[in-house]
PDB file of C-alpha atoms in Angstrom:
ATOM      1  CA  MET A1472    -152.478  -4.449  28.898  1.00 43.00           C
ATOM      2  CA  LYS A1473    -151.106  -3.651  32.586  1.00 43.00           C
ATOM      3  CA  LYS A1474    -154.350  -4.605  34.049  1.00 42.00           C
ATOM      4  CA  LEU A1475    -154.879  -7.758  32.060  1.00 37.00           C
ATOM      5  CA  LEU A1476    -150.864  -8.624  33.400  1.00 40.00           C
ATOM      6  CA  LEU A1477    -152.011  -7.952  37.024  1.00 40.00           C
ATOM      7  CA  PHE A1478    -154.991  -9.908  36.828  1.00 36.00           C
ATOM      8  CA  VAL A1479    -152.684 -13.336  35.917  1.00 38.00           C
ATOM      9  CA  CYS A1480    -150.034 -12.178  37.985  1.00 40.00           C
ATOM     10  CA  LEU A1481    -152.397 -11.601  40.785  1.00 38.00           C
ATOM     11  CA  SER A1482    -153.709 -14.671  40.372  1.00 37.00           C
ATOM     12  CA  ILE A1483    -150.853 -16.336  40.367  1.00 39.00           C
ATOM     13  CA  THR A1484    -149.749 -14.930  43.982  1.00 39.00           C
ATOM     14  CA  SER A1485    -153.094 -16.195  45.351  1.00 36.00           C
ATOM     15  CA  ILE A1486    -152.425 -19.436  43.869  1.00 37.00           C
ATOM     16  CA  ALA A1487    -148.734 -19.506  45.175  1.00 42.00           C
ATOM     17  CA  PHE A1488    -149.846 -17.863  48.759  1.00 44.00           C
ATOM     18  CA  ASN A1489    -153.612 -19.219  49.339  1.00 41.00           C
ATOM     19  CA  GLN A1490    -153.340 -19.056  52.852  1.00 44.00           C
ATOM     20  CA  ASN A1491    -152.053 -15.787  52.746  1.00 48.00           C
ATOM     21  CA  LYS A1492    -155.143 -13.266  51.876  1.00 48.00           C
ATOM     22  CA  THR A1493    -152.900 -10.471  50.944  1.00 53.00           C
ATOM     23  CA  THR A1494    -153.744  -7.557  48.565  1.00 58.00           C
ATOM     24  CA  ILE A1495    -150.947  -6.099  46.723  1.00 62.00           C
ATOM     25  CA  LYS A1496    -151.507  -2.545  44.883  1.00 68.00           C
ATOM     26  CA  LEU A1497    -149.093  -1.822  42.234  1.00 66.00           C
ATOM     27  CA  THR A1498    -148.209   1.880  41.067  1.00 73.00           C
ATOM     28  CA  ASP A1499    -147.303   2.687  37.553  1.00 75.00           C
ATOM     29  CA  SER A1500    -144.183   2.902  39.107  1.00 75.00           C
ATOM     30  CA  ASP A1501    -143.967  -0.491  40.640  1.00 70.00           C
ATOM     31  CA  TRP A1502    -145.698  -1.520  36.589  1.00 70.00           C
ATOM     32  CA  ASP A1503    -142.745   0.141  35.133  1.00 76.00           C
ATOM     33  CA  ARG A1504    -140.318  -1.724  37.568  1.00 72.00           C
ATOM     34  CA  VAL A1505    -142.204  -5.428  37.031  1.00 73.00           C
ATOM     35  CA  ILE A1506    -142.466  -4.851  33.110  1.00 73.00           C
ATOM     36  CA  LYS A1507    -138.145  -3.985  32.917  1.00 73.00           C
ATOM     37  CA  LEU A1508    -137.577  -7.113  35.124  1.00 71.00           C
ATOM     38  CA  SER A1509    -139.366  -9.247  33.442  1.00 70.00           C
ATOM     39  CA  ALA A1510    -138.578  -7.833  30.226  1.00 71.00           C
ATOM     40  CA  GLN A1511    -134.374  -9.040  31.385  1.00 73.00           C
ATOM     41  CA  PRO A1512    -133.150 -12.679  30.479  1.00 77.00           C
ATOM     42  CA  LEU A1513    -132.647 -14.864  33.432  1.00 82.00           C
ATOM     43  CA  ASP A1514    -129.648 -16.639  34.413  1.00 89.00           C
ATOM     44  CA  PHE A1515    -130.199 -19.890  36.411  1.00 90.00           C
ATOM     45  CA  ASN A1516    -126.954 -20.123  37.248  1.00 93.00           C
ATOM     46  CA  LEU A1517    -126.957 -16.688  39.211  1.00 94.00           C
ATOM     47  CA  ILE A1518    -130.775 -17.294  40.688  1.00 93.00           C
ATOM     48  CA  GLU A1519    -129.277 -21.131  41.583  1.00 95.00           C
ATOM     49  CA  LEU A1520    -126.127 -19.976  42.968  1.00 96.00           C
ATOM     50  CA  GLU A1521    -128.308 -16.656  45.581  1.00 96.00           C
ATOM     51  CA  PHE A1522    -130.689 -19.368  46.565  1.00 95.00           C
ATOM     52  CA  ILE A1523    -127.928 -21.068  47.882  1.00 97.00           C
ATOM     53  CA  GLN A1524    -126.743 -18.726  49.837  1.00 98.00           C
ATOM     54  CA  LEU A1525    -130.444 -17.239  50.855  1.00 98.00           C
ATOM     55  CA  LEU A1526    -130.605 -20.566  52.249  1.00 97.00           C
ATOM     56  CA  ASN A1527    -127.346 -21.013  54.268  1.00 98.00           C
ATOM     57  CA  GLU A1528    -127.983 -17.416  55.583  1.00 98.00           C
ATOM     58  CA  TYR A1529    -131.667 -18.582  56.900  1.00 98.00           C
ATOM     59  CA  ARG A1530    -129.871 -22.192  58.093  1.00 98.00           C
ATOM     60  CA  ASN A1531    -127.271 -20.091  60.088  1.00 98.00           C
ATOM     61  CA  GLN A1532    -129.932 -17.851  61.934  1.00 98.00           C
ATOM     62  CA  LEU A1533    -131.945 -20.549  63.298  1.00 97.00           C
ATOM     63  CA  ASN A1534    -128.437 -21.676  64.230  1.00 97.00           C
ATOM     64  CA  LEU A1535    -127.858 -24.754  61.368  1.00 97.00           C
ATOM     65  CA  THR A1536    -124.761 -25.859  59.356  1.00 96.00           C
ATOM     66  CA  SER A1537    -124.498 -24.239  55.857  1.00 97.00           C
ATOM     67  CA  LEU A1538    -124.864 -26.858  53.179  1.00 96.00           C
ATOM     68  CA  SER A1539    -122.444 -27.084  50.837  1.00 95.00           C
ATOM     69  CA  PHE A1540    -123.424 -27.996  46.610  1.00 95.00           C
ATOM     70  CA  ASP A1541    -123.187 -31.589  45.546  1.00 89.00           C
ATOM     71  CA  PRO A1542    -122.286 -31.959  41.675  1.00 89.00           C
ATOM     72  CA  GLU A1543    -123.330 -35.569  42.198  1.00 84.00           C
ATOM     73  CA  LEU A1544    -126.807 -34.522  43.448  1.00 84.00           C
ATOM     74  CA  LYS A1545    -126.904 -32.057  40.712  1.00 89.00           C
ATOM     75  CA  LYS A1546    -127.202 -35.199  38.312  1.00 84.00           C
ATOM     76  CA  ALA A1547    -130.558 -35.821  39.701  1.00 80.00           C
ATOM     77  CA  THR A1548    -131.629 -32.650  40.266  1.00 85.00           C
ATOM     78  CA  ASP A1549    -131.195 -31.706  36.634  1.00 88.00           C
ATOM     79  CA  PHE A1550    -132.531 -34.703  35.525  1.00 82.00           C
ATOM     80  CA  HIS A1551    -135.815 -34.265  37.262  1.00 79.00           C
ATOM     81  CA  VAL A1552    -136.178 -30.693  36.668  1.00 84.00           C
ATOM     82  CA  ASN A1553    -136.239 -31.548  33.106  1.00 82.00           C
ATOM     83  CA  TYR A1554    -138.416 -34.091  33.124  1.00 79.00           C
ATOM     84  CA  MET A1555    -140.706 -31.483  35.074  1.00 78.00           C
ATOM     85  CA  THR A1556    -139.990 -29.045  31.864  1.00 80.00           C
ATOM     86  CA  ILE A1557    -140.782 -31.059  29.245  1.00 78.00           C
ATOM     87  CA  HIS A1558    -143.940 -33.000  30.474  1.00 73.00           C
ATOM     88  CA  ASP A1559    -144.994 -29.001  31.752  1.00 76.00           C
ATOM     89  CA  THR A1560    -145.709 -31.203  35.060  1.00 71.00           C
ATOM     90  CA  ILE A1561    -144.794 -31.145  38.714  1.00 72.00           C
ATOM     91  CA  SER A1562    -144.703 -33.829  40.643  1.00 69.00           C
ATOM     92  CA  HIS A1563    -141.926 -35.951  42.893  1.00 67.00           C
ATOM     93  CA  LYS A1564    -142.970 -38.728  41.144  1.00 67.00           C
ATOM     94  CA  GLN A1565    -141.858 -40.261  37.350  1.00 62.00           C
ATOM     95  CA  PRO A1566    -144.446 -42.889  37.139  1.00 57.00           C
ATOM     96  CA  ASP A1567    -142.828 -43.734  33.447  1.00 61.00           C
ATOM     97  CA  LEU A1568    -139.325 -44.061  34.441  1.00 61.00           C
ATOM     98  CA  GLU A1569    -137.332 -46.537  36.013  1.00 61.00           C
ATOM     99  CA  TYR A1570    -136.812 -43.798  38.908  1.00 61.00           C
ATOM    100  CA  ALA A1571    -139.804 -42.920  40.389  1.00 63.00           C
ATOM    101  CA  ASN A1572    -139.166 -40.837  42.859  1.00 65.00           C
ATOM    102  CA  TYR A1573    -136.149 -38.764  44.849  1.00 65.00           C
ATOM    103  CA  TYR A1574    -134.436 -41.676  46.373  1.00 59.00           C
ATOM    104  CA  ASP A1575    -134.572 -43.666  43.603  1.00 65.00           C
ATOM    105  CA  ARG A1576    -133.049 -40.826  41.449  1.00 65.00           C
ATOM    106  CA  ILE A1577    -130.004 -40.069  43.876  1.00 66.00           C
ATOM    107  CA  ARG A1578    -129.031 -44.044  44.058  1.00 65.00           C
ATOM    108  CA  ASN A1579    -129.144 -44.380  40.734  1.00 64.00           C
ATOM    109  CA  LEU A1580    -128.028 -42.213  39.239  1.00 65.00           C
ATOM    110  CA  THR A1581    -125.135 -40.499  41.768  1.00 64.00           C
ATOM    111  CA  ASN A1582    -122.638 -42.099  44.209  1.00 61.00           C
ATOM    112  CA  VAL A1583    -124.517 -40.463  47.116  1.00 62.00           C
ATOM    113  CA  LEU A1584    -126.291 -42.045  50.097  1.00 58.00           C
ATOM    114  CA  SER A1585    -130.037 -42.074  50.430  1.00 55.00           C
ATOM    115  CA  LYS A1586    -133.108 -43.280  51.638  1.00 51.00           C
ATOM    116  CA  PRO A1587    -136.571 -42.279  52.675  1.00 51.00           C
ATOM    117  CA  GLY A1588    -135.856 -40.063  55.927  1.00 52.00           C
ATOM    118  CA  ILE A1589    -132.167 -38.652  55.101  1.00 54.00           C
ATOM    119  CA  SER A1590    -132.833 -36.622  52.249  1.00 65.00           C
ATOM    120  CA  GLY A1591    -135.464 -34.817  51.110  1.00 71.00           C
ATOM    121  CA  GLU A1592    -136.643 -32.938  47.725  1.00 72.00           C
ATOM    122  CA  CYS A1593    -138.703 -29.412  47.413  1.00 74.00           C
ATOM    123  CA  LEU A1594    -140.157 -28.431  44.138  1.00 72.00           C
ATOM    124  CA  SER A1595    -141.579 -25.436  42.593  1.00 79.00           C
ATOM    125  CA  GLN A1596    -143.430 -24.428  39.679  1.00 77.00           C
ATOM    126  CA  THR A1597    -142.349 -20.452  39.636  1.00 79.00           C
ATOM    127  CA  ASP A1598    -143.642 -17.397  37.599  1.00 78.00           C
ATOM    128  CA  PRO A1599    -140.371 -14.668  38.186  1.00 82.00           C
ATOM    129  CA  VAL A1600    -143.343 -11.687  37.500  1.00 79.00           C
ATOM    130  CA  THR A1601    -144.632 -12.595  40.876  1.00 81.00           C
ATOM    131  CA  ALA A1602    -141.241 -12.416  42.487  1.00 81.00           C
ATOM    132  CA  TYR A1603    -141.125  -8.934  41.145  1.00 78.00           C
ATOM    133  CA  ILE A1604    -144.578  -7.706  42.215  1.00 77.00           C
ATOM    134  CA  LEU A1605    -143.588  -8.743  45.626  1.00 78.00           C
ATOM    135  CA  ASN A1606    -140.548  -6.877  45.096  1.00 77.00           C
ATOM    136  CA  LYS A1607    -137.682  -9.895  45.655  1.00 87.00           C
ATOM    137  CA  SER A1608    -135.498 -11.719  43.591  1.00 89.00           C
ATOM    138  CA  VAL A1609    -136.242 -14.949  42.321  1.00 90.00           C
ATOM    139  CA  ALA A1610    -133.868 -16.646  44.853  1.00 93.00           C
ATOM    140  CA  ALA A1611    -135.504 -15.082  47.791  1.00 94.00           C
ATOM    141  CA  PHE A1612    -138.982 -15.421  46.149  1.00 92.00           C
ATOM    142  CA  ILE A1613    -138.337 -19.660  45.770  1.00 92.00           C
ATOM    143  CA  LEU A1614    -136.847 -19.373  49.381  1.00 95.00           C
ATOM    144  CA  TYR A1615    -139.461 -17.543  50.863  1.00 94.00           C
ATOM    145  CA  VAL A1616    -142.455 -19.986  49.268  1.00 90.00           C
ATOM    146  CA  TRP A1617    -140.147 -22.711  51.141  1.00 92.00           C
ATOM    147  CA  GLN A1618    -139.947 -21.048  54.145  1.00 95.00           C
ATOM    148  CA  THR A1619    -143.853 -20.658  54.346  1.00 93.00           C
ATOM    149  CA  SER A1620    -144.471 -24.158  53.309  1.00 91.00           C
ATOM    150  CA  PRO A1621    -144.115 -26.289  57.100  1.00 93.00           C
ATOM    151  CA  GLY A1622    -143.349 -29.424  54.953  1.00 89.00           C
ATOM    152  CA  HIS A1623    -141.029 -27.851  52.678  1.00 90.00           C
ATOM    153  CA  ASN A1624    -139.578 -25.563  55.432  1.00 94.00           C
ATOM    154  CA  LYS A1625    -138.722 -29.036  57.474  1.00 91.00           C
ATOM    155  CA  ILE A1626    -136.855 -30.303  55.013  1.00 89.00           C
ATOM    156  CA  ILE A1627    -135.086 -27.007  54.414  1.00 94.00           C
ATOM    157  CA  THR A1628    -133.784 -26.816  57.995  1.00 95.00           C
ATOM    158  CA  ARG A1629    -133.185 -30.324  58.278  1.00 91.00           C
ATOM    159  CA  ASN A1630    -130.212 -30.191  61.004  1.00 90.00           C
ATOM    160  CA  THR A1631    -128.695 -33.826  60.179  1.00 88.00           C
ATOM    161  CA  ALA A1632    -128.711 -32.107  56.256  1.00 89.00           C
ATOM    162  CA  THR A1633    -125.036 -31.524  54.930  1.00 91.00           C
ATOM    163  CA  LYS A1634    -125.366 -31.165  51.097  1.00 90.00           C
ATOM    164  CA  LEU A1635    -127.923 -29.610  48.465  1.00 92.00           C
ATOM    165  CA  SER A1636    -128.542 -29.285  44.690  1.00 91.00           C
ATOM    166  CA  ILE A1637    -130.875 -27.045  43.042  1.00 93.00           C
ATOM    167  CA  SER A1638    -131.754 -26.544  39.131  1.00 92.00           C
ATOM    168  CA  ILE A1639    -133.934 -24.155  37.294  1.00 91.00           C
ATOM    169  CA  ASN A1640    -135.615 -24.605  34.046  1.00 88.00           C
ATOM    170  CA  ARG A1641    -137.579 -23.107  31.730  1.00 84.00           C
ATOM    171  CA  VAL A1642    -139.802 -24.099  28.711  1.00 72.00           C
ATOM    172  CA  GLY A1643    -139.904 -20.520  27.530  1.00 66.00           C
ATOM    173  CA  LYS A1644    -139.339 -16.826  27.870  1.00 59.00           C
ATOM    174  CA  ASN A1645    -143.195 -16.603  29.321  1.00 58.00           C
ATOM    175  CA  SER A1646    -143.567 -19.615  30.625  1.00 66.00           C
ATOM    176  CA  TRP A1647    -143.118 -21.400  34.624  1.00 79.00           C
ATOM    177  CA  MET A1648    -139.825 -21.735  35.840  1.00 86.00           C
ATOM    178  CA  TYR A1649    -139.573 -25.667  37.718  1.00 87.00           C
ATOM    179  CA  VAL A1650    -137.531 -25.633  39.962  1.00 90.00           C
ATOM    180  CA  CYS A1651    -136.154 -28.853  41.969  1.00 87.00           C
ATOM    181  CA  LEU A1652    -134.085 -28.571  44.908  1.00 90.00           C
ATOM    182  CA  LEU A1653    -133.000 -31.564  46.878  1.00 85.00           C
ATOM    183  CA  VAL A1654    -131.259 -31.626  50.549  1.00 88.00           C
ATOM    184  CA  ASN A1655    -128.985 -34.617  52.048  1.00 85.00           C
TER     185      ASN A1655
END
């Protein structure tokens, strides 16, 4: 069972880090830790709060201002992460809805001014087991993935940004987590 789980997790890891050819060797105690962590329920609110803290620490290291949580933007991130979860897909667009892209969602679901070039959206389809294998928290893993992607890193380090919202959802206990971040 451990070998099958290792194959699945390493496959997921290789998808997430397809540019980084990294070999991961896990001992039995590593596996025990991963299995124990995987059995714990996830608190999405805590992961979101930790992510905001970690992102602001990262921005401060780059001499950028911290971003404040915006409850208005949360309407748009909740809406889109629920869409991705229901349709089991990761996409910036919702072709079957009137809110075709993230700035339409912001404009139609919130009171926040948004247009292309001002706002940015980062999406992730994340398996928490991969984070545990890499000995990271789920929030740290999400940030790491976006830091190592030039396009996503540009969004999270935009010097004109002042606000953010993040939403996380999951279909079932053993499925992907969908993550939506808006920076404005």
